[in-house]
Short mmCIF file of C-alpha atoms in Angstrom, two decimals:
data_model
loop_
_atom_site.label_atom_id
_atom_site.label_comp_id
_atom_site.label_asym_id
_atom_site.label_seq_id
_atom_site.Cartn_x
_atom_site.Cartn_y
_atom_site.Cartn_z
CA MET Y 1 119.43 109.81 76.53
CA LYS Y 2 117.28 107.31 77.73
CA ILE Y 3 118.41 107.10 81.38
CA ASN Y 4 118.61 110.59 81.10
CA LEU Y 5 114.42 111.17 80.09
CA VAL Y 6 113.40 108.48 82.92
CA LEU Y 7 115.60 110.15 86.15
CA ILE Y 8 113.22 112.71 85.52
CA LEU Y 9 110.98 111.50 84.93
CA VAL Y 10 111.86 109.64 88.97
CA PHE Y 11 112.86 112.88 89.74
CA ALA Y 12 108.77 113.93 88.98
CA CYS Y 13 107.30 111.53 91.15
CA LEU Y 14 109.57 111.73 93.88
CA HIS Y 15 107.29 113.53 96.73
CA GLY Y 16 122.33 126.17 99.86
CA SER Y 17 123.55 128.22 102.03
CA PHE Y 18 122.66 129.14 105.16
CA SER Y 19 121.79 132.18 106.52
CA THR Y 20 119.09 134.58 109.67
CA GLU Y 21 119.02 137.99 108.98
CA TYR Y 22 117.89 139.44 112.22
CA ASP Y 23 115.45 142.44 113.00
CA GLY Y 24 112.37 140.89 115.41
CA ILE Y 25 111.39 138.40 113.33
CA VAL Y 26 113.02 134.55 112.51
CA ARG Y 27 113.75 134.02 109.59
CA ILE Y 28 114.50 130.28 107.74
CA PRO Y 29 115.07 129.34 104.36
CA LEU Y 30 113.25 126.54 103.13
CA GLN Y 31 114.59 124.56 101.14
CA ARG Y 32 112.33 122.53 97.36
CA MET Y 33 113.09 118.82 97.93
CA GLU Y 34 111.84 116.08 94.96
CA THR Y 35 110.16 113.10 96.65
CA GLY Y 36 111.35 109.83 95.95
CA LEU Y 37 112.20 108.02 93.14
CA GLU Y 38 110.39 104.49 93.81
CA LYS Y 39 109.03 104.91 89.79
CA LEU Y 40 112.61 104.57 87.83
CA LEU Y 41 113.51 101.99 91.30
CA ARG Y 42 111.16 99.51 89.94
CA GLN Y 43 112.76 99.95 85.87
CA GLU Y 44 115.46 98.89 88.12
CA ALA Y 45 117.93 102.31 87.28
CA ASP Y 46 122.07 102.37 88.97
CA ILE Y 47 120.94 102.95 92.69
CA LYS Y 48 124.26 104.13 93.16
CA LEU Y 49 123.96 106.66 89.91
CA ILE Y 50 120.42 107.80 91.97
CA GLU Y 51 122.73 107.86 95.65
CA GLY Y 52 125.31 109.86 94.07
CA ILE Y 53 122.92 112.46 92.12
CA TYR Y 54 120.74 113.07 95.85
CA GLU Y 55 124.41 113.47 97.47
CA MET Y 56 125.85 115.97 95.33
CA ALA Y 57 122.75 118.74 96.24
CA ARG Y 58 123.00 117.92 99.77
CA GLN Y 59 124.78 120.73 101.72
CA GLY Y 60 125.72 122.16 104.77
CA ALA Y 61 125.08 124.46 106.72
CA GLU Y 62 126.01 126.04 111.24
CA GLY Y 63 123.91 126.70 112.67
CA SER Y 64 123.24 130.42 115.11
CA LYS Y 65 123.54 130.88 118.73
CA LEU Y 66 120.55 132.69 120.61
CA VAL Y 67 120.48 135.13 121.50
CA LEU Y 68 120.18 136.15 125.71
CA LYS Y 69 119.48 138.94 127.78
CA ASP Y 70 120.41 139.07 131.07
CA GLY Y 71 120.88 135.49 131.18
CA LYS Y 72 117.87 134.83 130.47
CA PHE Y 73 115.48 134.08 127.61
CA VAL Y 74 114.34 137.07 124.74
CA PRO Y 75 110.52 136.76 123.81
CA THR Y 76 111.29 137.07 119.85
CA ASN Y 77 111.09 136.64 115.96
CA ASP Y 78 112.64 134.69 114.55
CA THR Y 79 113.52 133.79 110.49
CA LEU Y 80 114.14 130.23 108.62
CA PRO Y 81 115.94 129.82 105.90
CA LEU Y 82 114.26 127.38 103.05
CA PHE Y 83 116.01 125.37 100.55
CA LYS Y 84 114.44 123.23 97.38
CA TYR Y 85 114.98 120.28 96.63
CA PHE Y 86 113.90 119.76 92.83
CA ASP Y 87 111.38 121.89 93.50
CA SER Y 88 108.22 120.10 95.45
CA GLU Y 89 110.07 118.92 99.58
CA TYR Y 90 111.30 122.60 101.08
CA TYR Y 91 113.08 122.57 104.52
CA GLY Y 92 114.62 124.15 107.28
CA LEU Y 93 118.19 123.54 109.10
CA VAL Y 94 117.98 122.84 112.12
CA ASN Y 95 119.84 122.40 115.55
CA ILE Y 96 119.93 119.93 117.49
CA GLY Y 97 121.97 118.84 121.12
CA LYS Y 98 124.44 120.76 122.41
CA PRO Y 99 126.93 120.59 120.65
CA GLY Y 100 124.25 120.86 118.12
CA LYS Y 101 124.33 119.24 114.73
CA THR Y 102 122.29 120.43 111.78
CA PHE Y 103 120.01 118.78 110.28
CA LYS Y 104 117.88 119.57 106.87
CA MET Y 105 113.99 119.52 108.02
CA ILE Y 106 110.73 119.52 106.24
CA MET Y 107 108.87 122.11 107.83
CA ASP Y 108 105.03 120.09 108.28
CA THR Y 109 101.32 121.20 109.46
CA ALA Y 110 100.23 118.49 108.21
CA TRP Y 111 102.21 116.45 111.08
CA ALA Y 112 102.42 117.56 114.43
CA TYR Y 113 105.35 115.43 115.01
CA SER Y 114 108.77 116.31 115.14
CA TRP Y 115 111.42 113.75 113.91
CA VAL Y 116 115.12 112.77 112.71
CA ILE Y 117 116.46 110.09 111.89
CA SER Y 118 118.78 107.85 115.20
CA SER Y 119 121.67 106.26 114.78
CA GLU Y 120 121.02 103.84 116.03
CA CYS Y 121 118.96 103.33 112.27
CA PRO Y 122 121.84 100.39 111.16
CA ARG Y 123 123.96 101.55 108.54
CA THR Y 124 122.75 98.20 106.39
CA SER Y 125 120.00 99.75 105.68
CA LEU Y 126 120.08 102.68 102.49
CA PRO Y 127 118.15 105.03 103.70
CA CYS Y 128 119.78 105.86 107.22
CA ALA Y 129 123.47 105.56 105.38
CA VAL Y 130 122.85 108.81 103.21
CA HIS Y 131 121.24 111.08 105.52
CA GLN Y 132 122.41 112.76 108.90
CA SER Y 133 121.89 111.35 111.66
CA TYR Y 134 120.98 112.01 115.48
CA ASN Y 135 122.85 110.14 118.28
CA HIS Y 136 121.90 111.15 122.45
CA LYS Y 137 124.99 109.80 123.48
CA THR Y 138 126.75 113.02 121.68
CA SER Y 139 124.76 115.08 122.89
CA SER Y 140 124.28 116.55 127.62
CA THR Y 141 120.55 118.44 126.61
CA TYR Y 142 119.38 114.80 125.97
CA GLN Y 143 116.63 113.49 127.74
CA PRO Y 144 115.85 109.38 128.05
CA ASP Y 145 112.34 108.57 127.10
CA GLY Y 146 112.16 105.65 125.47
CA ARG Y 147 107.99 105.48 124.34
CA GLU Y 148 107.75 103.56 121.05
CA PHE Y 149 107.11 105.33 117.95
CA ASN Y 150 105.29 104.01 115.15
CA VAL Y 151 103.86 104.59 112.50
CA SER Y 152 102.58 102.32 109.91
CA ASN Y 153 104.95 99.89 110.58
CA GLU Y 154 107.21 102.03 108.53
CA PHE Y 155 108.39 105.14 110.24
CA MET Y 156 109.17 103.51 113.70
CA GLY Y 157 111.77 104.09 116.40
CA TYR Y 158 111.62 105.19 120.11
CA MET Y 159 110.70 109.07 121.48
CA SER Y 160 113.47 111.81 122.83
CA LYS Y 161 114.26 115.64 124.22
CA ASP Y 162 116.46 117.61 123.83
CA VAL Y 163 117.32 120.76 122.50
CA PHE Y 164 116.34 121.83 119.34
CA LEU Y 165 117.93 125.22 117.92
CA VAL Y 166 116.57 127.06 115.02
CA GLY Y 167 117.14 130.82 113.58
CA GLN Y 168 117.80 132.43 116.98
CA MET Y 169 116.04 130.52 119.21
CA ASN Y 170 115.21 126.78 120.87
CA THR Y 171 113.06 125.38 122.95
CA THR Y 172 114.48 122.75 125.82
CA GLY Y 173 113.15 119.38 126.32
CA GLN Y 174 111.29 118.96 123.71
CA GLY Y 175 110.23 115.77 122.58
CA PHE Y 176 111.11 114.28 118.98
CA ALA Y 177 110.96 111.05 117.76
CA GLU Y 178 114.32 108.63 116.98
CA LEU Y 179 113.87 106.87 114.08
CA THR Y 180 115.12 103.64 113.72
CA HIS Y 181 114.00 102.18 110.72
CA LEU Y 182 112.10 104.11 108.24
CA PRO Y 183 110.84 103.19 104.34
CA TRP Y 184 113.47 101.94 101.16
CA ILE Y 185 112.37 105.04 99.74
CA TYR Y 186 113.12 107.44 102.35
CA THR Y 187 116.63 106.49 100.77
CA MET Y 188 115.68 109.42 98.14
CA TYR Y 189 114.14 112.01 99.94
CA ASP Y 190 117.50 114.59 101.51
CA SER Y 191 115.89 116.06 104.09
CA ASP Y 192 116.63 114.44 107.30
CA GLY Y 193 113.25 114.81 109.43
CA THR Y 194 110.49 116.74 110.21
CA ILE Y 195 109.26 119.74 112.28
CA GLY Y 196 105.80 119.39 112.77
CA LEU Y 197 103.78 122.30 112.75
CA GLY Y 198 100.04 120.30 113.04
CA PHE Y 199 98.04 121.19 116.32
CA GLN Y 200 98.40 119.58 119.36
CA GLU Y 201 95.12 117.94 119.04
CA LEU Y 202 97.55 116.09 116.20
CA ALA Y 203 99.78 114.21 118.61
CA HIS Y 204 98.89 112.01 121.15
CA ASN Y 205 102.48 112.07 123.14
CA ALA Y 206 104.54 115.02 123.19
CA THR Y 207 104.38 118.86 122.44
CA PRO Y 208 104.94 120.65 118.79
CA PHE Y 209 107.60 122.03 118.36
CA PHE Y 210 105.78 125.68 118.05
CA TYR Y 211 103.85 124.64 121.29
CA ASN Y 212 107.52 124.82 123.46
CA LEU Y 213 108.79 128.24 121.39
CA ILE Y 214 104.91 129.59 123.48
CA ARG Y 215 105.40 127.05 126.96
CA GLN Y 216 108.85 129.08 126.77
CA ASN Y 217 108.28 131.92 125.95
CA ARG Y 218 110.05 132.86 123.10
CA LEU Y 219 107.68 134.82 120.38
CA LYS Y 220 106.24 137.54 120.63
CA GLU Y 221 103.07 136.21 118.41
CA PRO Y 222 101.75 133.31 119.06
CA ILE Y 223 102.26 132.89 114.53
CA PHE Y 224 103.97 131.87 112.48
CA SER Y 225 104.27 132.27 108.34
CA PHE Y 226 104.53 131.55 105.00
CA TYR Y 227 106.55 132.42 102.12
CA ILE Y 228 107.58 130.67 99.12
CA ASN Y 229 108.99 131.63 96.03
CA ARG Y 230 108.53 131.18 92.80
CA ASP Y 231 112.41 131.75 91.38
CA PRO Y 232 112.84 128.24 89.85
CA THR Y 233 116.69 129.35 89.52
CA THR Y 234 117.68 129.71 92.57
CA THR Y 235 117.28 127.02 96.01
CA ARG Y 236 116.09 129.14 98.70
CA GLY Y 237 112.30 128.04 98.76
CA GLY Y 238 111.33 130.93 100.71
CA SER Y 239 110.89 131.36 104.62
CA LEU Y 240 110.39 130.91 108.38
CA PHE Y 241 108.92 133.86 109.93
CA PHE Y 242 108.62 132.29 113.29
CA GLY Y 243 106.37 134.66 116.00
CA GLY Y 244 104.40 137.52 113.53
CA ILE Y 245 104.78 138.37 110.05
CA ASP Y 246 106.80 139.66 108.17
CA PRO Y 247 105.17 143.26 105.79
CA LYS Y 248 108.08 143.12 103.24
CA HIS Y 249 106.01 140.50 102.03
CA ASN Y 250 102.34 140.63 101.48
CA LYS Y 251 100.98 142.71 98.81
CA THR Y 252 97.47 143.19 100.15
CA ALA Y 253 95.90 142.89 103.51
CA PHE Y 254 95.32 139.59 105.56
CA SER Y 255 92.19 137.58 104.40
CA THR Y 256 91.22 135.83 108.07
CA ILE Y 257 90.17 131.70 107.77
CA ASN Y 258 88.49 129.63 110.06
CA VAL Y 259 90.43 126.56 110.62
CA ASN Y 260 86.66 124.15 110.40
CA SER Y 261 89.03 121.11 111.95
CA ASN Y 262 89.96 120.20 115.44
CA VAL Y 263 92.85 118.01 113.86
CA TYR Y 264 94.53 119.87 111.20
CA TRP Y 265 94.90 123.43 109.67
CA GLN Y 266 91.87 122.67 107.67
CA PHE Y 267 89.22 124.63 105.55
CA PRO Y 268 86.00 124.92 103.94
CA VAL Y 269 86.45 125.34 99.87
CA THR Y 270 83.79 126.42 98.14
CA LYS Y 271 84.31 125.93 94.33
CA ILE Y 272 86.73 125.09 92.87
CA SER Y 273 87.20 126.30 88.90
CA VAL Y 274 89.12 125.63 86.16
CA VAL Y 275 88.71 129.40 83.79
CA MET Y 276 88.80 128.64 79.31
CA SER Y 277 87.71 131.71 78.94
CA LYS Y 278 85.34 134.75 80.55
CA LYS Y 279 82.92 133.65 79.02
CA SER Y 280 83.75 129.25 79.92
CA GLN Y 281 84.11 127.53 83.35
CA VAL Y 282 83.84 123.80 84.29
CA ASP Y 283 84.25 123.36 88.14
CA VAL Y 284 85.00 120.55 90.82
CA CYS Y 285 84.12 120.54 94.42
CA LYS Y 286 81.17 121.69 93.75
CA ASN Y 287 78.76 121.19 96.22
CA GLY Y 288 81.95 122.09 98.53
CA CYS Y 289 84.47 120.22 100.15
CA ASN Y 290 87.44 120.83 102.62
CA ALA Y 291 91.99 121.89 102.44
CA LEU Y 292 93.73 121.18 103.46
CA ALA Y 293 97.12 123.14 103.71
CA ASP Y 294 100.44 121.11 103.78
CA THR Y 295 104.08 122.85 103.68
CA SER Y 296 106.21 119.85 103.56
CA THR Y 297 105.11 119.43 98.90
CA ASN Y 298 104.23 122.09 96.59
CA GLY Y 299 101.99 119.96 94.82
CA ILE Y 300 97.70 120.01 95.21
CA MET Y 301 95.69 116.48 95.88
CA GLY Y 302 92.46 116.01 95.07
CA PRO Y 303 90.08 112.63 95.26
CA PRO Y 304 91.38 110.87 92.49
CA ALA Y 305 88.01 110.76 89.84
CA GLU Y 306 88.50 115.20 89.77
CA ILE Y 307 92.60 115.20 89.33
CA LYS Y 308 91.54 113.77 86.39
CA VAL Y 309 89.21 116.00 85.03
CA ILE Y 310 91.83 119.33 85.96
CA ASN Y 311 94.40 117.70 84.73
CA GLN Y 312 92.63 116.94 80.76
CA LEU Y 313 91.65 120.48 81.15
CA ILE Y 314 95.07 121.76 81.23
CA GLY Y 315 96.70 119.59 78.24
CA ALA Y 316 98.08 116.90 80.68
CA GLU Y 317 98.30 113.09 80.19
CA ARG Y 318 99.64 110.37 83.45
CA ILE Y 319 102.99 109.18 83.04
CA PHE Y 320 101.65 106.01 82.66
CA PHE Y 321 103.41 104.08 85.34
CA SER Y 322 102.62 106.68 87.97
CA ASP Y 323 100.43 108.79 89.42
CA ARG Y 324 102.03 111.44 88.05
CA TYR Y 325 100.52 114.04 85.42
CA LEU Y 326 102.63 115.73 81.78
CA ILE Y 327 102.06 118.93 80.84
CA PRO Y 328 103.42 120.64 77.43
CA CYS Y 329 105.60 122.89 79.47
CA THR Y 330 104.14 125.84 76.89
CA GLN Y 331 101.34 125.81 78.87
CA GLU Y 332 103.12 127.59 81.39
CA TYR Y 333 101.78 130.65 79.81
CA LYS Y 334 99.15 129.37 77.44
CA GLY Y 335 97.26 127.29 80.04
CA PRO Y 336 94.16 128.06 81.91
CA LYS Y 337 93.59 129.72 85.41
CA ILE Y 338 92.40 127.88 89.20
CA VAL Y 339 90.10 129.93 90.93
CA PHE Y 340 90.02 128.52 94.67
CA ASN Y 341 86.67 129.65 95.98
CA ILE Y 342 87.62 130.46 99.51
CA ASN Y 343 85.51 132.11 102.24
CA ASN Y 344 83.29 134.35 99.59
CA GLN Y 345 86.86 135.05 98.45
CA GLU Y 346 88.72 133.86 95.21
CA TYR Y 347 91.97 132.86 94.81
CA MET Y 348 94.30 132.89 91.44
CA ILE Y 349 96.47 130.09 90.18
CA LYS Y 350 97.86 130.51 87.42
CA GLY Y 351 100.02 128.01 84.64
CA ARG Y 352 103.03 129.30 85.01
CA ASP Y 353 102.01 127.67 89.12
CA TYR Y 354 100.71 124.34 87.99
CA ILE Y 355 103.48 123.65 86.18
CA GLN Y 356 106.70 121.94 86.99
CA LYS Y 357 109.96 122.14 84.73
CA MET Y 358 112.39 119.24 86.10
CA SER Y 359 115.59 119.83 83.71
CA TYR Y 360 119.24 116.95 83.87
CA SER Y 361 120.98 117.04 81.34
CA GLY Y 362 119.90 119.26 78.90
CA ILE Y 363 116.36 117.33 78.87
CA THR Y 364 112.99 119.79 80.44
CA ILE Y 365 110.09 118.42 80.94
CA CYS Y 366 107.54 119.56 83.18
CA LEU Y 367 105.00 117.75 85.34
CA SER Y 368 101.39 118.78 86.38
CA ALA Y 369 101.48 119.92 90.50
CA PHE Y 370 97.90 118.01 90.28
CA ARG Y 371 97.76 115.11 92.10
CA PRO Y 372 95.56 111.85 92.88
CA ALA Y 373 95.50 112.15 96.68
CA THR Y 374 95.44 108.81 98.70
CA GLY Y 375 94.72 109.06 102.07
CA LEU Y 376 92.75 111.24 102.92
CA ALA Y 377 89.01 111.56 103.80
CA ASN Y 378 85.65 111.89 101.31
CA ASN Y 379 85.23 115.67 98.90
CA THR Y 380 89.22 116.43 101.25
CA TRP Y 381 91.81 118.50 99.56
CA THR Y 382 96.09 119.50 100.47
CA LEU Y 383 96.77 122.50 98.77
CA GLY Y 384 100.49 122.95 98.51
CA GLY Y 385 103.30 124.95 97.00
CA ALA Y 386 101.94 125.64 94.00
CA PHE Y 387 98.97 127.49 95.75
CA PHE Y 388 101.16 129.24 98.44
CA TYR Y 389 104.31 130.65 95.22
CA GLN Y 390 101.23 133.05 94.91
CA TYR Y 391 99.29 134.25 98.26
CA TYR Y 392 101.20 135.06 102.24
CA THR Y 393 99.82 132.58 104.42
CA ALA Y 394 100.01 132.50 108.06
CA PHE Y 395 99.47 130.65 110.78
CA ASP Y 396 97.87 131.28 113.85
CA VAL Y 397 98.03 128.87 116.11
CA ILE Y 398 96.09 130.39 119.48
CA ASN Y 399 92.68 131.77 117.49
CA ARG Y 400 93.40 129.07 115.31
CA GLN Y 401 92.65 130.94 111.45
CA ILE Y 402 94.68 130.80 108.67
CA LEU Y 403 95.99 134.24 107.06
CA ILE Y 404 96.09 134.93 103.09
CA ALA Y 405 97.22 137.68 101.14
CA ASP Y 406 98.57 138.05 97.50
CA ALA Y 407 102.61 137.92 98.33
CA ALA Y 408 104.61 140.92 97.36
#
């Protein structure tokens, strides 16, 4: 019983099948995944047991073929199904190279580079041993680049180019990093890499994936949009739509939010309120703050002091060895509403949105999606799936605008 509870707590402390329907928009299913099992490992849990649990959750899939007309690419829209893994991390299935190999790739608006684990990463490295790897020697469309890639001496490798097939469209000569070294904690992630959906300015020596779709005339509109599925009974995490908006997923008109950064999908927030009753609320971000849209996770992160206030108000208590907060599962329906005032409009989330229910071996715990931020600028928040569950969100790359509507 004790180890089962520890396993659940670790799943909490970490950061299906593929199907494509074609009706003018490319749908990419998202899967939700939990972040690392760092805390469990610090408790000296059996790494082989953890590996086994994660490996059981891994699923393979075949990619779709690109549609051509008279031997030419046809500008279109396409949808990537998104899948979920332990209710936190979202990924789609992407084919890289020719013949293509399928990889689970996080779709990340807070990042611009694309990367995948290289076959040159030694198998003695556990993060590389438990994931799919890319071997450019087996791809006829591989193009060498060779420039060094290094993020904080933890994610290291070199740049390469190849074909990326997503849904029913592809980009040729897509620049990406082949990683030959990853931090050990990545052992506990289910994804094999990342597709960066951030702005060009965030990638200094490569053209981000979505910009290549635009330049290679693959899209009808320079817009991608996310629908996040809240249903906890399925691994389907929603859909990522390339080239437009799928009207079946919004039940209200879209509101437009202008981005206030040249680098990130960042926008101003007037205030954030915890509504305790009709006559009582507690505000944080009182003098305004900034928020980044982060589709790679379902958490909401902010300044530690303000996150602590929110968690206290919603009835959550910090786990002693973690930055996560436990919350009574009954708060799913009784917890206070959280209101984000953005561009003179109020966007509300409820307990069912910010409470993450985790179950393992008959034991269920609930966790708050509110987490203290690390590495963010002062007075900056990140909004993940816990916010976007309620909203269908589109990203207009050319006009640098975010469009938000109530999700259907």
